[in-house]
Coordinates of C-alpha atoms and ligand atoms in Angstrom, one line a residue:
M1 CA -48.3 -30.3 -13.8
K2 CA -47.9 -28.1 -10.7
R3 CA -47.2 -28.8 -7.0
I4 CA -50.0 -27.3 -5.1
L5 CA -50.6 -26.9 -1.3
V6 CA -54.2 -26.7 -0.1
T7 CA -54.5 -25.7 3.5
G8 CA -57.8 -26.8 5.0
G9 CA -57.9 -29.4 2.3
A10 CA -59.9 -31.9 4.2
G11 CA -62.8 -29.5 4.8
F12 CA -65.9 -28.9 2.7
I13 CA -64.4 -26.6 0.0
G14 CA -60.9 -27.9 0.3
S15 CA -61.8 -31.5 -0.4
H16 CA -63.6 -30.5 -3.7
L17 CA -60.7 -28.4 -4.7
C18 CA -58.2 -31.2 -4.0
S19 CA -60.2 -33.6 -6.1
R20 CA -60.4 -31.2 -9.0
L21 CA -56.7 -30.4 -8.9
I22 CA -55.8 -34.1 -8.8
N23 CA -58.1 -34.8 -11.7
E24 CA -56.3 -32.1 -13.7
G25 CA -53.0 -33.9 -13.1
H26 CA -51.4 -31.8 -10.4
D27 CA -49.5 -32.9 -7.3
V28 CA -51.5 -31.9 -4.2
I29 CA -50.5 -31.6 -0.6
C30 CA -53.6 -31.4 1.6
L31 CA -52.8 -29.9 4.9
D32 CA -55.3 -29.9 7.7
N33 CA -55.6 -30.1 11.5
F34 CA -59.0 -31.9 11.2
F35 CA -60.8 -29.4 13.5
T36 CA -63.8 -29.2 11.2
G37 CA -62.5 -31.3 8.3
A38 CA -62.4 -35.1 8.0
K39 CA -60.2 -37.7 6.4
S40 CA -63.4 -39.2 4.9
N41 CA -63.7 -36.2 2.7
V42 CA -60.5 -37.1 0.9
L43 CA -60.6 -40.9 1.4
H44 CA -61.0 -41.4 -2.3
L45 CA -57.7 -39.6 -2.9
I46 CA -55.6 -41.5 -0.3
G47 CA -53.3 -43.9 -2.1
N48 CA -53.1 -41.8 -5.2
P49 CA -49.3 -41.2 -5.7
R50 CA -50.0 -37.5 -6.6
F51 CA -51.9 -36.9 -3.3
E52 CA -50.4 -36.3 0.2
L53 CA -52.4 -35.8 3.4
V54 CA -50.5 -33.9 6.1
R55 CA -51.8 -33.3 9.7
H56 CA -50.5 -29.9 10.5
D57 CA -51.8 -26.7 12.2
V58 CA -51.3 -23.5 10.1
I59 CA -50.6 -21.5 13.2
N60 CA -47.2 -23.3 13.1
P61 CA -44.7 -22.7 10.2
Y62 CA -44.7 -25.3 7.4
H63 CA -42.2 -25.8 4.6
A64 CA -42.7 -27.5 1.2
E65 CA -41.5 -26.7 -2.3
V66 CA -44.7 -25.8 -4.1
D67 CA -45.8 -23.7 -7.0
E68 CA -49.2 -22.6 -5.7
I69 CA -50.9 -22.3 -2.3
Y70 CA -54.6 -22.1 -1.7
N71 CA -55.0 -20.9 1.9
L72 CA -58.4 -22.3 3.1
A73 CA -57.6 -23.3 6.6
C74 CA -60.2 -21.8 9.0
P75 CA -63.5 -23.0 10.5
A76 CA -66.2 -21.3 8.5
S77 CA -69.4 -22.1 10.4
P78 CA -70.4 -19.5 13.1
V79 CA -70.9 -22.4 15.6
H80 CA -67.4 -23.7 15.0
Y81 CA -65.5 -20.4 14.6
Q82 CA -67.0 -19.2 17.9
Y83 CA -66.2 -22.4 19.7
N84 CA -62.6 -21.2 20.3
A85 CA -62.6 -17.6 19.1
I86 CA -59.0 -17.0 20.0
K87 CA -57.9 -20.0 18.0
T88 CA -60.0 -18.8 15.1
I89 CA -58.2 -15.4 15.0
K90 CA -54.8 -17.2 15.4
T91 CA -55.7 -19.5 12.5
S92 CA -56.5 -16.6 10.2
V93 CA -53.7 -14.3 11.2
M94 CA -50.8 -16.6 12.0
G95 CA -51.9 -19.0 9.3
A96 CA -51.7 -16.1 6.8
I97 CA -48.3 -15.0 8.0
N98 CA -46.9 -18.6 7.9
M99 CA -48.3 -19.3 4.4
L100 CA -47.3 -15.9 3.0
G101 CA -43.8 -16.5 4.5
L102 CA -43.7 -19.8 2.7
A103 CA -44.9 -18.3 -0.6
K104 CA -42.2 -15.6 -0.3
R105 CA -39.5 -18.2 0.3
V106 CA -40.4 -20.6 -2.5
N107 CA -41.8 -17.9 -4.8
A108 CA -45.3 -19.6 -4.9
K109 CA -48.5 -17.9 -6.0
I110 CA -50.9 -17.8 -3.0
L111 CA -54.7 -17.4 -2.9
Q112 CA -56.5 -16.4 0.2
A113 CA -60.0 -17.8 0.8
S114 CA -61.5 -14.5 2.2
T115 CA -65.2 -14.1 2.7
S116 CA -68.3 -11.9 2.3
E117 CA -68.1 -11.5 6.1
V118 CA -65.5 -8.8 5.5
Y119 CA -68.5 -6.7 4.5
G120 CA -70.2 -7.4 7.9
D121 CA -73.8 -6.5 8.1
P122 CA -73.7 -4.5 4.8
A123 CA -75.1 -1.0 4.5
I124 CA -74.9 -1.2 0.7
H125 CA -76.7 -3.8 -1.4
P126 CA -75.5 -5.7 -3.4
Q127 CA -71.9 -5.7 -2.2
D128 CA -69.1 -4.9 -4.6
E129 CA -65.4 -5.1 -3.9
S130 CA -65.0 -1.4 -3.3
Y131 CA -67.2 -1.5 -0.2
W132 CA -65.2 -1.4 3.0
G133 CA -67.8 -3.1 5.1
N134 CA -69.8 -2.6 8.3
V135 CA -68.2 -5.0 10.8
N136 CA -68.6 -4.9 14.6
P137 CA -65.0 -5.2 15.7
I138 CA -65.8 -6.4 19.3
G139 CA -68.8 -8.7 18.6
I140 CA -69.0 -12.5 18.6
R141 CA -68.4 -12.8 14.9
S142 CA -65.3 -10.5 14.9
C143 CA -62.9 -13.4 15.6
Y144 CA -63.8 -14.6 12.1
D145 CA -64.6 -11.3 10.3
E146 CA -61.6 -9.3 11.7
G147 CA -59.3 -12.3 11.4
K148 CA -60.2 -12.5 7.7
R149 CA -59.9 -8.7 7.3
C150 CA -56.4 -8.8 8.9
A151 CA -55.5 -11.7 6.6
E152 CA -56.4 -9.5 3.6
A153 CA -54.3 -6.7 5.0
L154 CA -51.3 -9.1 5.4
F155 CA -51.8 -10.4 1.9
M156 CA -51.7 -6.8 0.5
D157 CA -48.6 -5.9 2.6
Y158 CA -46.7 -9.0 1.6
H159 CA -47.5 -8.1 -2.0
R160 CA -46.5 -4.4 -1.6
Q161 CA -43.5 -5.0 0.6
N162 CA -42.1 -8.3 -0.7
R163 CA -43.8 -8.6 -4.1
V164 CA -45.4 -11.9 -3.2
R165 CA -47.8 -13.0 -5.9
I166 CA -51.2 -12.9 -4.2
K167 CA -54.9 -13.5 -5.1
I168 CA -57.7 -12.6 -2.7
V169 CA -61.2 -14.2 -3.3
R170 CA -64.2 -13.1 -1.2
I171 CA -66.3 -16.2 -1.1
F172 CA -70.1 -15.9 -0.5
N173 CA -72.2 -18.6 1.1
T174 CA -71.4 -21.9 -0.5
Y175 CA -73.0 -25.3 0.0
G176 CA -72.8 -28.8 -1.3
P177 CA -71.8 -32.4 -0.6
N178 CA -69.0 -32.9 2.0
M179 CA -70.5 -30.3 4.4
H180 CA -70.4 -31.8 7.8
P181 CA -73.8 -32.9 9.1
N182 CA -73.1 -31.0 12.3
D183 CA -71.5 -28.1 10.5
G184 CA -74.2 -25.8 11.9
R185 CA -74.6 -23.7 8.7
V186 CA -78.0 -23.1 7.3
V187 CA -78.1 -25.4 4.3
S188 CA -76.7 -28.5 6.1
N189 CA -78.9 -27.8 9.1
F190 CA -82.1 -27.5 7.1
I191 CA -81.4 -30.6 4.9
T192 CA -80.5 -32.8 7.9
Q193 CA -83.6 -31.6 9.8
A194 CA -85.9 -32.1 6.8
I195 CA -84.6 -35.6 6.0
A196 CA -85.2 -36.6 9.7
N197 CA -88.7 -34.9 9.6
R198 CA -87.5 -32.7 12.5
D199 CA -88.6 -29.1 12.8
I200 CA -86.7 -26.6 10.7
T201 CA -84.9 -24.0 12.9
L202 CA -85.5 -20.5 11.6
Y203 CA -83.3 -18.0 13.4
G204 CA -85.2 -14.8 13.9
D205 CA -88.2 -14.2 11.5
G206 CA -86.4 -15.9 8.6
R207 CA -86.6 -12.7 6.5
Q208 CA -82.8 -12.2 6.5
T209 CA -81.3 -13.0 3.1
R210 CA -78.4 -14.9 1.7
S211 CA -77.2 -15.8 -1.8
F212 CA -76.2 -19.5 -2.1
Q213 CA -73.5 -20.7 -4.4
Y214 CA -73.0 -24.4 -5.3
I215 CA -69.6 -25.8 -4.6
D216 CA -68.7 -26.6 -8.3
D217 CA -69.2 -23.0 -9.3
L218 CA -66.9 -21.9 -6.5
V219 CA -64.1 -24.4 -7.3
E220 CA -64.2 -23.2 -11.0
G221 CA -63.9 -19.6 -9.8
L222 CA -61.0 -20.3 -7.4
I223 CA -59.0 -22.1 -10.2
R224 CA -59.8 -19.3 -12.7
V225 CA -58.5 -16.7 -10.2
M226 CA -55.3 -18.7 -9.4
D227 CA -54.7 -19.0 -13.2
T228 CA -54.8 -15.3 -13.8
D229 CA -51.6 -13.4 -14.5
D230 CA -49.6 -11.8 -11.7
K231 CA -51.3 -8.4 -12.2
F232 CA -54.6 -9.8 -11.0
I233 CA -54.7 -9.7 -7.2
G234 CA -58.3 -9.0 -6.4
P235 CA -60.1 -8.9 -4.1
V236 CA -62.8 -10.4 -6.2
N237 CA -66.3 -11.6 -5.1
I238 CA -67.1 -15.2 -6.1
G239 CA -70.7 -16.0 -5.3
N240 CA -74.2 -16.6 -6.8
P241 CA -76.2 -13.3 -6.9
E242 CA -79.6 -15.1 -6.7
E243 CA -80.8 -13.9 -3.3
F244 CA -83.3 -15.8 -1.1
T245 CA -84.8 -15.3 2.4
I246 CA -83.9 -18.0 4.9
K247 CA -87.6 -18.8 5.0
E248 CA -87.7 -19.4 1.3
L249 CA -84.7 -21.6 1.5
A250 CA -86.4 -23.6 4.3
E251 CA -89.6 -24.0 2.2
T252 CA -87.6 -25.1 -0.8
V253 CA -85.7 -27.8 1.2
V254 CA -88.9 -29.1 2.7
R255 CA -90.5 -29.3 -0.8
L256 CA -87.5 -31.0 -2.4
T257 CA -87.1 -33.6 0.4
G258 CA -90.9 -34.3 0.6
S259 CA -90.4 -33.7 4.4
K260 CA -93.1 -33.5 7.0
S261 CA -91.0 -31.0 9.0
G262 CA -92.6 -27.9 10.5
F263 CA -90.9 -24.6 11.2
V264 CA -89.8 -23.3 14.6
H265 CA -88.3 -19.9 15.4
A266 CA -85.2 -19.6 17.5
K267 CA -83.2 -16.6 18.7
L268 CA -81.4 -14.6 15.9
P269 CA -77.7 -14.8 16.7
E270 CA -76.0 -11.6 17.6
D271 CA -74.7 -9.4 14.6
D272 CA -76.4 -11.8 12.1
P273 CA -76.2 -9.9 8.8
K274 CA -79.7 -8.9 7.5
Q275 CA -78.9 -9.2 3.8
R276 CA -76.1 -10.5 1.5
Q277 CA -75.8 -10.5 -2.2
P278 CA -72.6 -10.4 -4.3
D279 CA -72.1 -8.0 -7.1
I280 CA -70.1 -10.2 -9.5
T281 CA -69.5 -7.7 -12.3
Y282 CA -65.7 -7.8 -11.7
A283 CA -65.5 -11.7 -11.8
K284 CA -67.7 -11.8 -15.0
N285 CA -65.6 -9.1 -16.8
L286 CA -62.1 -10.2 -15.8
L287 CA -62.5 -14.0 -15.4
G288 CA -65.4 -14.7 -17.7
W289 CA -66.9 -16.5 -14.7
S290 CA -70.5 -16.7 -13.6
P291 CA -72.3 -19.4 -11.6
Q292 CA -74.0 -22.1 -13.6
V293 CA -75.9 -24.2 -11.0
K294 CA -79.4 -23.1 -9.9
L295 CA -80.3 -23.4 -6.2
E296 CA -82.8 -26.3 -6.7
E297 CA -80.3 -28.3 -8.8
G298 CA -77.5 -27.8 -6.2
L299 CA -79.9 -28.6 -3.3
K300 CA -81.0 -31.8 -5.0
N301 CA -77.4 -33.0 -5.2
T302 CA -76.7 -32.0 -1.6
I303 CA -79.9 -33.8 -0.4
T304 CA -78.8 -37.0 -2.1
Y305 CA -75.4 -36.7 -0.4
F306 CA -76.9 -36.3 3.0
K307 CA -79.4 -39.2 2.4
N308 CA -76.6 -41.5 1.4
L309 CA -74.2 -40.5 4.2
G310 CA -73.0 -43.4 6.2
N311 CA -71.4 -43.3 9.6
E312 CA -67.8 -42.8 8.4
R313 CA -68.1 -39.0 8.8
N314 CA -68.4 -39.7 12.6
V315 CA -65.5 -42.1 12.7
L316 CA -62.8 -40.6 10.4
Ligands
NAD401 P1 -64.7 -26.2 6.7 O1 -64.8 -25.9 8.1 O2 -65.4 -27.4 6.1 O3 -63.1 -26.3 6.3 C1 -62.1 -25.6 6.9 C2 -60.9 -26.6 7.0 O4 -59.8 -26.0 7.7 C3 -61.3 -27.9 7.9 O5 -60.8 -29.0 7.2 C4 -60.5 -27.6 9.2 O6 -60.2 -28.8 9.8 C5 -59.3 -26.9 8.7 N1 -58.7 -26.0 9.7 C6 -59.2 -25.2 10.6 N2 -58.3 -24.6 11.4 C7 -57.1 -25.1 11.0 C8 -55.8 -24.9 11.4 N3 -55.5 -24.1 12.4 N4 -54.8 -25.5 10.8 C9 -55.1 -26.4 9.7 N5 -56.3 -26.6 9.3 C10 -57.3 -26.0 9.9 O7 -65.1 -24.8 5.9 P2 -65.2 -24.5 4.4 O8 -66.6 -24.1 4.1 O9 -64.7 -25.6 3.6 O10 -64.3 -23.2 4.3 C11 -63.0 -23.2 3.8 C12 -62.5 -21.8 3.7 O11 -63.3 -21.0 2.8 C13 -62.4 -21.1 5.0 O12 -61.2 -20.3 5.1 C14 -63.6 -20.2 5.0 O13 -63.4 -19.1 5.8 C15 -63.8 -19.8 3.5 N6 -65.1 -19.5 3.2 C16 -66.1 -20.4 3.1 C17 -67.4 -20.0 2.8 C18 -68.5 -21.0 2.7 O14 -69.7 -20.6 2.5 N7 -68.3 -22.3 2.8 C19 -67.7 -18.7 2.7 C20 -66.7 -17.7 2.8 C21 -65.4 -18.1 3.0
UDP402 N1 -79.8 -19.9 10.1 C1 -81.1 -20.3 10.5 N2 -81.2 -21.6 11.0 C2 -80.1 -22.4 11.1 C3 -78.8 -22.0 10.7 C4 -78.7 -20.7 10.3 O1 -82.1 -19.6 10.3 O2 -80.3 -23.5 11.6 C5 -79.7 -18.5 9.5 C6 -78.6 -17.6 10.2 O3 -79.2 -16.9 11.3 C7 -78.2 -16.7 9.1 C8 -78.4 -17.6 7.8 O4 -79.2 -18.7 8.2 O5 -79.1 -15.6 9.0 C9 -77.1 -18.1 7.3 O6 -76.4 -18.7 8.4 P1 -75.0 -19.5 8.2 O7 -74.6 -19.9 9.6 O8 -75.2 -20.6 7.2 O9 -74.0 -18.5 7.6 P2 -73.7 -17.0 7.7 O10 -74.0 -16.4 6.3 O11 -74.5 -16.3 8.7 O12 -72.2 -16.9 8.0

């Protein structure tokens, strides 16, 4: 049994991670400022003596005696991370400094939820971990991309300078239950639009690609990375290499929901990456990890979640 801190624990990914860690018998502190997360995501864990929910902002220092830290706190949807861009950078950079400082003080292992966005609009395809990326440092996505790149730099420097035991995971587009209906990312947008028979909003021509990973595969990957020995620091890509155009995703969602929705085109956001696909050779060889859930199966689960969603997401 370990004592584990999950920052951003009430968010989409964090809530699944907390559930899995509690089910494995660990003590979990879920720390969140509820900017994009919600208590309803972890409602089923409240009251469990091994679970603590703490309202805290990672830009401020936090102290707890823990064995492991998963640093997930940061809005992940372009709509939300651009809402207060300065706060987004602060969250990534000061959050990393505060959590690395904590890891150093209590000698905890710490895992950073980095992102495929560190590769920017990639000039090589698929992306492997040796690629340094193609990021616009002054664009509207840079608050997120450069914040996450700076966090990776900080993780490496705390490791080199202070021997902090770190793990860096570059997460590719992930979807599943517990995404917020107003999250703004493509899978939740398309499903909520399709269920309501509203037009599906394709940004640009819909020919840009993404590779979508189901949440359960990601959580398995995160835990495998955390459980590696201290020599393994990454960065390692965790994502599903099956690549789809956004138009293909829209058509699949319409078919699976039996929706009457049509398609409308909207302006392509600035600096929107044209393609994205992880090279997962490293994760396969070193962790024995590969994604198990096909897009249609994962989408069906996610559609069921959104169909059954009550009003509590709006209240809690
Ligand atoms: P999310 O927005 O659902 O979760 C983020 C959580 O962090 C929320 O609960 C939010 O309230 C909390 N948070 C934000 N700022 C905070 C702060 N200053 N202090 C404390 N808590 C704060 O997003 P998610 O998809 O669950 O993403 C979780 C992590 O994974 C993020 O770091 C994100 O960058 C990373 N990631 C996600 C994806 C993806 O496809 N979902 C891809 C790459 C990386
Ligand atoms: N997108 C879209 N319609 C939407 C939301 C997103 O066409 O309603 C596109 C977006 O332009 C991008 C892709 O879907 O090309 C993935 O967007 P998302 O915000 O989910 O994540 P990103 O990978 O861009 O961070």
